[in-house]
Coordinates of C-alpha atoms in Angstrom, one line a residue:
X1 CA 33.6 18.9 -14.2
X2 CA 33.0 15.7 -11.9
X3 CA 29.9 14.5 -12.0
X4 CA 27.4 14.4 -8.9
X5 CA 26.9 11.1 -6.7
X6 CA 23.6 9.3 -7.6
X7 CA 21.3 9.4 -5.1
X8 CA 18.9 7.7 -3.7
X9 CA 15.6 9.8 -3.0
X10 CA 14.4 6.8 -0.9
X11 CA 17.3 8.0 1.7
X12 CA 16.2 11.8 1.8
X13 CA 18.1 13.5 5.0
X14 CA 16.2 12.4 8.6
X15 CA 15.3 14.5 10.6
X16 CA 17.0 14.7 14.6
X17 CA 14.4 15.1 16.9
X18 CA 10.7 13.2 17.3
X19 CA 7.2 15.3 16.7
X20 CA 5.0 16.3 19.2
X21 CA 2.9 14.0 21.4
X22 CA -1.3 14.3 20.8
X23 CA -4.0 13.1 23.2
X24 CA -6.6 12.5 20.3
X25 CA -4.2 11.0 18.1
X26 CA -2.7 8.6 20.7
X27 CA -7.1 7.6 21.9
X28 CA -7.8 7.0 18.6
X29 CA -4.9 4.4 18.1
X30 CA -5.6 2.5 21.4
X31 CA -9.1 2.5 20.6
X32 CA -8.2 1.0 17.1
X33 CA -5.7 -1.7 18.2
X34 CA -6.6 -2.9 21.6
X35 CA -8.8 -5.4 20.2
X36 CA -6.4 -6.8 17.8
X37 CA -3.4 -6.7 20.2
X38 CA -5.7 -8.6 23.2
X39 CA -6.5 -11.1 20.5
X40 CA -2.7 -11.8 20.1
X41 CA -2.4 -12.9 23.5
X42 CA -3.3 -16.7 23.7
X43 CA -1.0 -16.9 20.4
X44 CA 1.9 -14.8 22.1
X45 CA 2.3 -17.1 25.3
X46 CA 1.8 -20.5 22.7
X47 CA 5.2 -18.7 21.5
X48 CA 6.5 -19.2 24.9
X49 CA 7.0 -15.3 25.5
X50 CA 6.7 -14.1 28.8
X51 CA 4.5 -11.4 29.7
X52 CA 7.3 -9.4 30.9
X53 CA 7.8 -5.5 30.6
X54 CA 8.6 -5.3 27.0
X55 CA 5.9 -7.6 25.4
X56 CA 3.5 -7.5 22.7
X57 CA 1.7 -4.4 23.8
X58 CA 4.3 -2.3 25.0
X59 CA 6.3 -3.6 21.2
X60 CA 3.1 -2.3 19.2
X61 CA 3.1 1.0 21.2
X62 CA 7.0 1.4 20.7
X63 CA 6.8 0.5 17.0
X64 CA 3.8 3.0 15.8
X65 CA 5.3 5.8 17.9
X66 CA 8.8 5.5 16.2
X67 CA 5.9 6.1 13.1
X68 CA 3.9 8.5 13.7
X69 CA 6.1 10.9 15.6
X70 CA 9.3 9.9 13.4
X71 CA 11.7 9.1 16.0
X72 CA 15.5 9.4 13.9
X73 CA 16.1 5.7 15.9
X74 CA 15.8 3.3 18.9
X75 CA 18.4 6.0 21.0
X76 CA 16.2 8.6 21.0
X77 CA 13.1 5.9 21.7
X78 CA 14.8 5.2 24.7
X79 CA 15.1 8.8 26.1
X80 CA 11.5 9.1 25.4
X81 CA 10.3 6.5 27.2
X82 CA 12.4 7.6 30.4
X83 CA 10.1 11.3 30.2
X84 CA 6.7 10.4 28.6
X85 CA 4.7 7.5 27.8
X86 CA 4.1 6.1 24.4
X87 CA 0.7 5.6 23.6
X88 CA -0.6 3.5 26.0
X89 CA 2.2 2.5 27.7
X90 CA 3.9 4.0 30.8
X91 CA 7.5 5.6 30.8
X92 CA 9.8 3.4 32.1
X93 CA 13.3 3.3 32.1
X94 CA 14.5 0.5 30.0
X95 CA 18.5 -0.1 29.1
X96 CA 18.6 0.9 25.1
X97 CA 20.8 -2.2 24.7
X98 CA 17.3 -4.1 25.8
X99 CA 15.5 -2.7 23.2
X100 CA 17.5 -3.1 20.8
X101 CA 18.1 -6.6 21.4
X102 CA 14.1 -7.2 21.5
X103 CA 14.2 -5.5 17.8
X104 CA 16.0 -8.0 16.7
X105 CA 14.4 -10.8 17.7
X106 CA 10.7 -9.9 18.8
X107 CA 8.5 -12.5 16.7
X108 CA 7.2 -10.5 13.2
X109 CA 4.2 -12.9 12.7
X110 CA 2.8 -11.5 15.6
X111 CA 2.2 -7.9 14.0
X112 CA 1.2 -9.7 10.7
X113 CA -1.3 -10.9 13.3
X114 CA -2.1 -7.7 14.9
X115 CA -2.5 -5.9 11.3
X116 CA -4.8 -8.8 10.0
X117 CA -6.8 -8.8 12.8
X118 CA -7.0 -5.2 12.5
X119 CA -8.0 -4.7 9.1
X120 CA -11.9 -6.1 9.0
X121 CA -12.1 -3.1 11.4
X122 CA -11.0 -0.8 8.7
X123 CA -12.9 -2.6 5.8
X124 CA -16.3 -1.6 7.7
X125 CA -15.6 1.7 8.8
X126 CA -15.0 1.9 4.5
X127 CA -18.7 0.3 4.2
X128 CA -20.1 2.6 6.7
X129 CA -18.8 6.3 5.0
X130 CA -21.4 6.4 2.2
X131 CA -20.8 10.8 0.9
X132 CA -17.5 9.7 -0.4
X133 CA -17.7 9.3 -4.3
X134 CA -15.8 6.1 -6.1
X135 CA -14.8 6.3 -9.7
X136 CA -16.9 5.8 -12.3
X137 CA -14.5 2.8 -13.7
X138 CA -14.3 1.3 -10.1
X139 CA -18.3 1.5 -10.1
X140 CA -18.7 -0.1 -13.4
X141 CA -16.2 -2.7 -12.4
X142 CA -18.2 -3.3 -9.6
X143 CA -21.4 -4.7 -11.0
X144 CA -19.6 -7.7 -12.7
X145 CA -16.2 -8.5 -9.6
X146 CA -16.9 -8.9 -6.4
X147 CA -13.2 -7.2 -5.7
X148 CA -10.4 -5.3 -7.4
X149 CA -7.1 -5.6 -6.7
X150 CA -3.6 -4.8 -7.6
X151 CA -0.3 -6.2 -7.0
X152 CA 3.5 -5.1 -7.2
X153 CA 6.4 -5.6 -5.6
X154 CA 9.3 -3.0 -4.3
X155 CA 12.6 -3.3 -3.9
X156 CA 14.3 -2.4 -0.5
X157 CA 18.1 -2.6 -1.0
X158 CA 20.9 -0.5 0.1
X159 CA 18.8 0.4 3.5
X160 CA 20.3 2.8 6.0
X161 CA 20.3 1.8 9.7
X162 CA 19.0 2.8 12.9
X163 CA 20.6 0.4 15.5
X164 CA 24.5 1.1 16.2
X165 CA 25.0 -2.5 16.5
X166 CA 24.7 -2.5 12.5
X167 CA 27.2 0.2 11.5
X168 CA 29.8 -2.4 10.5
X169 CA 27.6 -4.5 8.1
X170 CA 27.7 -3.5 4.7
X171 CA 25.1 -1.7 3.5
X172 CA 22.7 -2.7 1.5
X173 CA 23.4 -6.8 3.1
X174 CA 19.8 -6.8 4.7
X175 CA 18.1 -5.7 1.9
X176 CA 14.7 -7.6 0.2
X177 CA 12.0 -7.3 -1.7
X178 CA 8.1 -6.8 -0.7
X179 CA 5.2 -7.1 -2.7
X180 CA 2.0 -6.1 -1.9
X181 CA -1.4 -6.3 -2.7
X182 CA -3.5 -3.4 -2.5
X183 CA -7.4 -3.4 -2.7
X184 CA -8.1 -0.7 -5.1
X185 CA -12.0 0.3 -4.0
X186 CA -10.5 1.0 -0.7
X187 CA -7.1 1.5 -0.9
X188 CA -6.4 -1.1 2.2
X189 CA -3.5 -3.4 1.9
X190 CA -4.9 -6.8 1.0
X191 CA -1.4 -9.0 1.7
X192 CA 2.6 -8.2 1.8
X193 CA 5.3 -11.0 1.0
X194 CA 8.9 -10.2 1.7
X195 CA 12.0 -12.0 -0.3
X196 CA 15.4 -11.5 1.1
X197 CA 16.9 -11.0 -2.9
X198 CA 16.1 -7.7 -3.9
X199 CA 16.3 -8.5 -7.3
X200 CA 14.0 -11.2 -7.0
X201 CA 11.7 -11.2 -9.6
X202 CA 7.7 -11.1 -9.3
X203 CA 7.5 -14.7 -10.3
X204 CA 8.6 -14.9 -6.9
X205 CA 5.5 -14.3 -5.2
X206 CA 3.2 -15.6 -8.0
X207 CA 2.4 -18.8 -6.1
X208 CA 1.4 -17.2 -2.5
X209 CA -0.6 -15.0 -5.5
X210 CA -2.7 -17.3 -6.8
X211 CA -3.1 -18.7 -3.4
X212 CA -4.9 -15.3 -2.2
X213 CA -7.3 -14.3 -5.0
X214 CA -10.6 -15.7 -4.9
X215 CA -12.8 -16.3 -7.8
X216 CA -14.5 -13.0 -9.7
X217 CA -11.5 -10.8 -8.4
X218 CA -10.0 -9.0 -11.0
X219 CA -6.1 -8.1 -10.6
X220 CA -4.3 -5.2 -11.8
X221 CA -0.5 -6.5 -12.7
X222 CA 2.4 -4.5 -14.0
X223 CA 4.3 -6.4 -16.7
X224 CA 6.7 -8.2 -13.9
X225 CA 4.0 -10.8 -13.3
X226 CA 3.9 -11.2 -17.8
X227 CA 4.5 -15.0 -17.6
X228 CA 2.0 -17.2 -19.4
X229 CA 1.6 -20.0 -17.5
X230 CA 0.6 -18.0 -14.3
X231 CA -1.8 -15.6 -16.4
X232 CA -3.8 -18.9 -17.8
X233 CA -3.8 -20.0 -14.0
X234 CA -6.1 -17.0 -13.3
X235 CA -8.2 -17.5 -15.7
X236 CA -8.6 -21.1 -15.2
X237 CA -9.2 -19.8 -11.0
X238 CA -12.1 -17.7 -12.3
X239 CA -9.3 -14.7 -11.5
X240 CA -9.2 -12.3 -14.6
X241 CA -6.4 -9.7 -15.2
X242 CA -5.7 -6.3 -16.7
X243 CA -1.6 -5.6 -17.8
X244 CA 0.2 -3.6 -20.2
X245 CA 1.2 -5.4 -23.6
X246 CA 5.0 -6.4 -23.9
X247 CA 6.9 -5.0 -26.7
X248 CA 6.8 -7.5 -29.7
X249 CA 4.8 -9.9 -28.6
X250 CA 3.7 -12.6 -30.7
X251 CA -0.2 -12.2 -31.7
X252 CA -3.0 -13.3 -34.0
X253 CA -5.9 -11.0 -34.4
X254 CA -9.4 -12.8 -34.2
X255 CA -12.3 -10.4 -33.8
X256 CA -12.7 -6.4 -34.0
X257 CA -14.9 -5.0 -31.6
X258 CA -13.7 -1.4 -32.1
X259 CA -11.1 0.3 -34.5
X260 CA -10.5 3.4 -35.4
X261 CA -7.6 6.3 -34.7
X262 CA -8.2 6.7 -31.3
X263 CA -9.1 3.5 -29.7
X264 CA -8.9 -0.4 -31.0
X265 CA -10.5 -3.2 -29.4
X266 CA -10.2 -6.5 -30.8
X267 CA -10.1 -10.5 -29.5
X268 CA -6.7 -11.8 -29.9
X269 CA -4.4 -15.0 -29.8
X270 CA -0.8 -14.4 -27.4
X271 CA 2.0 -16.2 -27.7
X272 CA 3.6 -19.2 -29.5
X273 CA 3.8 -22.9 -28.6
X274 CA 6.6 -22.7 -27.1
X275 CA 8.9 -24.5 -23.7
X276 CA 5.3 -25.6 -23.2
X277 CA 4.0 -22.1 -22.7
X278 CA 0.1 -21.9 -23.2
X279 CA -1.3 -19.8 -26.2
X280 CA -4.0 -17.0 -24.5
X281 CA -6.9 -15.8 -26.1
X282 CA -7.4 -12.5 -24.6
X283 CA -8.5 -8.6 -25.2
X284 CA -6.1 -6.5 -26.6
X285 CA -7.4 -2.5 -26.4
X286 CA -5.5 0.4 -27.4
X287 CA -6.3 4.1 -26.5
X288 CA -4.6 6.6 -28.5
X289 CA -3.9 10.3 -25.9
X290 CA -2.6 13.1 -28.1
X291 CA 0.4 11.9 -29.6
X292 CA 1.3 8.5 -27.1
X293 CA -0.6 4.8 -27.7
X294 CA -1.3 2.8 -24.4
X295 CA -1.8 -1.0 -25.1
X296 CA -3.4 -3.2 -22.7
X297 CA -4.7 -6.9 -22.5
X298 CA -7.1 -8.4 -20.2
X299 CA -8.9 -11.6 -19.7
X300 CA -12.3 -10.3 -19.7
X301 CA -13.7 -11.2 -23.2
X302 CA -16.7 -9.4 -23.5
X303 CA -16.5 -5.4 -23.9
X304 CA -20.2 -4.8 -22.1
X305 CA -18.3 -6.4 -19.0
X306 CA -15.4 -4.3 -18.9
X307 CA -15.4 -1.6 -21.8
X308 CA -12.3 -0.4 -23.3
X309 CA -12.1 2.8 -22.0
X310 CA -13.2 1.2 -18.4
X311 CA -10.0 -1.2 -19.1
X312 CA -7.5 1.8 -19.7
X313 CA -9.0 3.9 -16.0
X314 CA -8.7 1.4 -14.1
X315 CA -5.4 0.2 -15.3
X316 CA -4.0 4.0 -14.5
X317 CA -5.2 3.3 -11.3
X318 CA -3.0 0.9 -11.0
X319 CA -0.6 3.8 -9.7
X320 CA -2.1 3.5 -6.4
X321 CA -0.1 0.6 -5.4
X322 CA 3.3 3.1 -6.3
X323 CA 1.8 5.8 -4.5
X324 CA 1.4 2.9 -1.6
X325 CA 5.5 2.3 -1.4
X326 CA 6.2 5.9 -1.5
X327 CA 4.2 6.8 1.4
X328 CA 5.5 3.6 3.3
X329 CA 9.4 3.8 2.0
X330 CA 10.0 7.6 2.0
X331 CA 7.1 9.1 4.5
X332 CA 7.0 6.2 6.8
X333 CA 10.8 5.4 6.8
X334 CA 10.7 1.9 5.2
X335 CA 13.8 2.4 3.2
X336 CA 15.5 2.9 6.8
X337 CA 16.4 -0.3 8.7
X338 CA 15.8 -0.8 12.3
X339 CA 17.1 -4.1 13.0
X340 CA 20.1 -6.8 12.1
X341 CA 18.0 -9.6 11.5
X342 CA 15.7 -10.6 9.0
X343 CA 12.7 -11.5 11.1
X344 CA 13.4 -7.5 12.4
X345 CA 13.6 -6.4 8.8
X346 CA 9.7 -8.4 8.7
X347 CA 8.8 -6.8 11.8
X348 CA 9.6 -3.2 10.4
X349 CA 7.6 -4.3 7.2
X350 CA 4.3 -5.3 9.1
X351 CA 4.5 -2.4 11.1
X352 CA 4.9 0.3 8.6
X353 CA 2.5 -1.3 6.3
X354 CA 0.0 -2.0 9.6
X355 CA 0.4 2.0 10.2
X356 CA -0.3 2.7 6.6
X357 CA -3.6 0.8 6.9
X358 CA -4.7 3.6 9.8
X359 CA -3.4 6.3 7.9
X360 CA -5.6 5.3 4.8
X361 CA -8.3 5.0 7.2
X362 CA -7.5 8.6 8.7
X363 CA -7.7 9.4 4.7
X364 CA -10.8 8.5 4.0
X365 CA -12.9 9.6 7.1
X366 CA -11.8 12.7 5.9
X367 CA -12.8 12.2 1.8
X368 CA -16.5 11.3 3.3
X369 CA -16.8 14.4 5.9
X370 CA -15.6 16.6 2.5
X371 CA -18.1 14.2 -0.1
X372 CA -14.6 14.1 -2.5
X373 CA -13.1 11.0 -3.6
X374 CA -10.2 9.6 -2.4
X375 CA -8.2 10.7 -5.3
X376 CA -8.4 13.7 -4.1
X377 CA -7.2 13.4 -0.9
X378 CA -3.2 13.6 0.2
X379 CA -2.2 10.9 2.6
X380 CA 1.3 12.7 2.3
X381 CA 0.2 16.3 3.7
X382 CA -2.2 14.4 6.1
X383 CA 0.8 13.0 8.0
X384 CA 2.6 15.8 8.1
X385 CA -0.4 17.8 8.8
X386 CA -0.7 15.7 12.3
X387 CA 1.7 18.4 13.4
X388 CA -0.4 21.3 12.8
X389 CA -3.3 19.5 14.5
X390 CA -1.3 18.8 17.3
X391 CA -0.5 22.4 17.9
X392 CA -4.3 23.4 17.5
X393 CA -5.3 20.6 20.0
X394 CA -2.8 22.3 22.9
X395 CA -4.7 25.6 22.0
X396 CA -7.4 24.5 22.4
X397 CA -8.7 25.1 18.6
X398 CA -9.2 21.6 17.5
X399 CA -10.2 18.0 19.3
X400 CA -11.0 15.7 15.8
X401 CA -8.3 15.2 13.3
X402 CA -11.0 14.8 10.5
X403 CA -13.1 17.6 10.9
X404 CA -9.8 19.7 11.6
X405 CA -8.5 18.9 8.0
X406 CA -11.7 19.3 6.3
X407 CA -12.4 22.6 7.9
X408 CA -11.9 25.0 4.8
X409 CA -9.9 27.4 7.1
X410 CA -6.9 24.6 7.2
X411 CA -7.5 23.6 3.3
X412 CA -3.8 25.4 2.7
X413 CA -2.7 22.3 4.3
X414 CA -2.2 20.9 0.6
X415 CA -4.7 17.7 2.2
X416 CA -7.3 17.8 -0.7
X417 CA -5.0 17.6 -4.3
X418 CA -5.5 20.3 -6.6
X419 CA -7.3 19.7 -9.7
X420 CA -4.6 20.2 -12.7
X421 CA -7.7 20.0 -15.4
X422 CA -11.8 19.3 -15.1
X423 CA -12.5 16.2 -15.0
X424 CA -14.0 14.3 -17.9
X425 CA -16.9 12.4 -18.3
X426 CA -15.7 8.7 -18.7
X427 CA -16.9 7.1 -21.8
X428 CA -18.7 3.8 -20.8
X429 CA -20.0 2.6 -24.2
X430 CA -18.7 -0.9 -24.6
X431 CA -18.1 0.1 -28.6
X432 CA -17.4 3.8 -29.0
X433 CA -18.8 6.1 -31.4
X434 CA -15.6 6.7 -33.9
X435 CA -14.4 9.9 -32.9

C-alpha cells in the first residue's frame, strides 16, 4: 500500500471567502494605531514616498484586514475595497495589478516602525490590568531581574503564495528564517530578525542578541543558541541564561546544593579547553517527573536567587514562544506568502507579528476582566471567536469584545483553557526537603 504524502500542517487548507466586518473591532484598531502610523509620517516622506492614495495608512489598513478577517489573497482584497472600506480607509477602486505591485515593494522598516512605536502602548495597558494573576515562578523571578525573556527562531520554508505573479517560482525559493524574542511576564514580542536561509542556524541572530538584552535580564534559550562563547558573553553582559543540558556534555562537578531521587542541584564546570572555547561554571539542576529526568543549566549561581524548582517552571514556559509561531504561522497565515520580494516577505513578517502584539493585548484585557492568568486564556479561540462577536454586535447583544468573551454565557467558546489537573503549589525552597 502507497504510503501518504507528508504534509505540512503549517499549509492547512484556506479558507475562500473573508469574515465579517465589525464596528467595535475596526474603532478599537484605529484607536490603537493612529498614533503610531501619524508618527511614521515625517520618516515616510524622508523615504521619498509620496502621499498618494495607497500610502502608509491606507498599507497598514489593507495589511491588518487581510488579518483579522482572513482574506484567501490580494484578489479578493481588491473586490473588497471596491464595496466596503477597510478600517479606516474608504473604498476605492484600485487596479489589483497596483496593489500587488505596492506589496512588493512598499518599504517593511516602516511597519517595524509602526509596531515599535506601537508596543509601549501595549506594555502599559499590561501595567495598568492589576486582577490578572502571574505565575508564581515569574513572581519569584521578579524580585531578583528586572525582565524575562525568551528567544527562538522558526523556520519559514516551502511557503505557499497569494500573488499570481508568483505561481511560476518554485516553491519554497522565498523562504527564511525568523527569530523572535518574546517577553515572557507579558507575552509581547520584544524583537524579530529574519534570515533568508531557512536552515540558518541560531548563531545567526546571536550578535543582534546580545545587542538587545540589557543587563539583569534573564533569557530563556532552547539548545540552538548552546555555543560557549556566546553563553560567557551573557554572563560577562550581566545577562544570565536558563537552557536544556546537551547530551554528553563534558562536566566536572564542584558543589551539591541538593541531591536526592527526585531533584539534583549542584555547581558545575562545562566544557573542555578546546578551539579556544571558554570553560563555564554554571548550575546544573535536575527534576526527576514520574519516570522522565529534565536537565537544565543556568548562570545564576546561587539557588535562593533562582531555586531549582523555579529554574525547571520557568524553563517550561519557555513554550510560549512555540505557542507564539503557531498562532502567527498557522492562525495568522505566516506560512502563506504574499509577496515576490524579500522586503515583502519582511513586510508580511512585521505585520503578522505587529497584529499578534494586539491580539495578546485583546488576550489579556480579557484574563484581568476574568482575574485568571494568562495561561489560561486561548489566543486561538479568541480569534476565531471575533466571528461570534461580530454576529452578536449586528444583534444587537454585544458592543465590547472583552466583556463579550468573559461573559460566562459565551465560556463554550473554548477562550479560557480547560484545566487537565489542579494546579500544584510550586515548591520555592531554594534546597528541598528530600522527598
Amino acid at each position: 500500500m502507497p504510503k501518504a504524502a507528508k504534509r505540512n500542517s503549517d499549509h492547512a487548507q484556506k479558507h475562500n471567502t473573508p469574515t465579517i466586518d465589525n464596528e467595535a473591532i475596526a474603532s478599537h484598531l484605529e484607536e490603537l494605531l493612529t498614533p503610531a502610523i501619524f508618527a511614521q509620517q515625517k520618516y515616510y516622506k524622508q523615504l521619498g514616498l509620496r502621499d498618494r492614495i495607497i500610502n502608509l495608512s491606507f498599507m497598514v489598513a489593507a495589511v491588518l484586514t487581510l488579518l483579522w478577517r482572513q482574506v484567501p489573497g490580494v484578489q479578493e482584497l481588491t473586490r473588497l475595497l471596491a464595496r466596503e472600506d477597510l478600517l479606516w480607509c474608504r473604498s476605492r477602486i484600485i487596479a489589483q495589478q497596483s496593489l500587488s505591485e505596492r506589496f512588493l515593494v512598499f518599504p517593511s522598516e516602516l511597519f517595524e516602525r509602526v509596531f515599535k512605536d506601537l508596543l509601549p502602548q501595549l506594555q502599559l495597558n499590561w501595567q495598568r490590568r492589576l486582577k490578572r494573576p502571574l505565575p508564581d515562578s515569574v513572581k519569584f523571578a521578579l524580585l531578583n531581574f528586572e525582565r524575562i525573556w525568551i528567544a527562538d527562531g522558526s523556520t519559514l520554508e516551502a511557503l505557499f503564495r497569494k500573488l499570481k505573479s508568483l505561481e511560476d517560482l518554485k516553491t519554497g525559493q522565498l523562504a527564511g528564517k525568523i527569530c523572535t524574542v518574546i517577553d515572557l511576564v507579558n507575552r509581547l514580542p520584544i524583537e524579530v530578525w529574519f534570515h533568508t536561509n531557512p536552515a540558518a542556524s541560531e548563531t545567526n541572530f546571536e550578535a543582534p542578541l546580545l545587542k538587545l538584552l540589557p543587563a539583569k535580564t534573564l533569557i530563556l534559550l532552547d539548545r540552538g543558541f548552546y555555543h560557549f562563547h556566546f553563553l560567557q558573553q551573557l554572563i560577562n553582559q550581566e545577562v544570565h541564561f536558563i537552557t536544556r543540558l546537551k547530551a554528553k556534555a563534558s562536566i566536572k562537578y564542584l558543589k551539591i546544593f541538593s541531591y536526592d531521587h527526585s531533584v539534583k542541584d549542584r555547581l558545575i564546570q562545562l566544557g573542555t579547553v578546546r578551539r579556544g572555547a571558554p570553560v563555564l561554571t554554571l548550575r546544573l539542576i535536575e527534576i526527576k517527573v514520574g519516570k522522565t529526568s529534565y536537565s537544565y543549566i543556568t548562570s545564576v549561581l546561587d539557588p535562593q536567587i533562582l531555586p531549582p524548582y523555579v529554574v525547571a517552571d520557568l524553563y517550561r514556559r519557555r513554550w510560549r514562544v512555540e505557542e507564539a509561531f503557531y498562532v502567527v504561522k498557522r492562525l495568522l497565515g505566516l506560512s502563506y506568502l504574499w509577496t515576490g520580494s524579500i522586503n515583502g516577505v519582511k513586510l508580511q513578517v512585521w505585520a503578522t507579528w505587529l497584529f499578534y502584539a494586539v491580539l495578546v493585548d485583546l488576550g489579556d484585557a480579557v484574563a484581568d476582566e476574568l482575574s485568571l492568568p494568562f495561561d489560561r486564556i486561548s489566543l486561538e479561540m479568541i480569534f476565531r471567536g471575533l466571528y461570534h462577536f461580530s454576529v452578536a454586535y449586528d444583534k444587537g447583544k454585544a458592543d465590547d469584545p472583552i466583556k463579550y468573551f468573559a461573559a460566562k454565557e459565551n465560556q463554550d467558546l473554548g477562550v479560557v483553557k480547560a484545566l487537565r489537573k489542579p494546579v500544584s503549589k510550586l515548591d520555592l525552597s531554594p534546597f528541598p526537603a528530600p522527598s
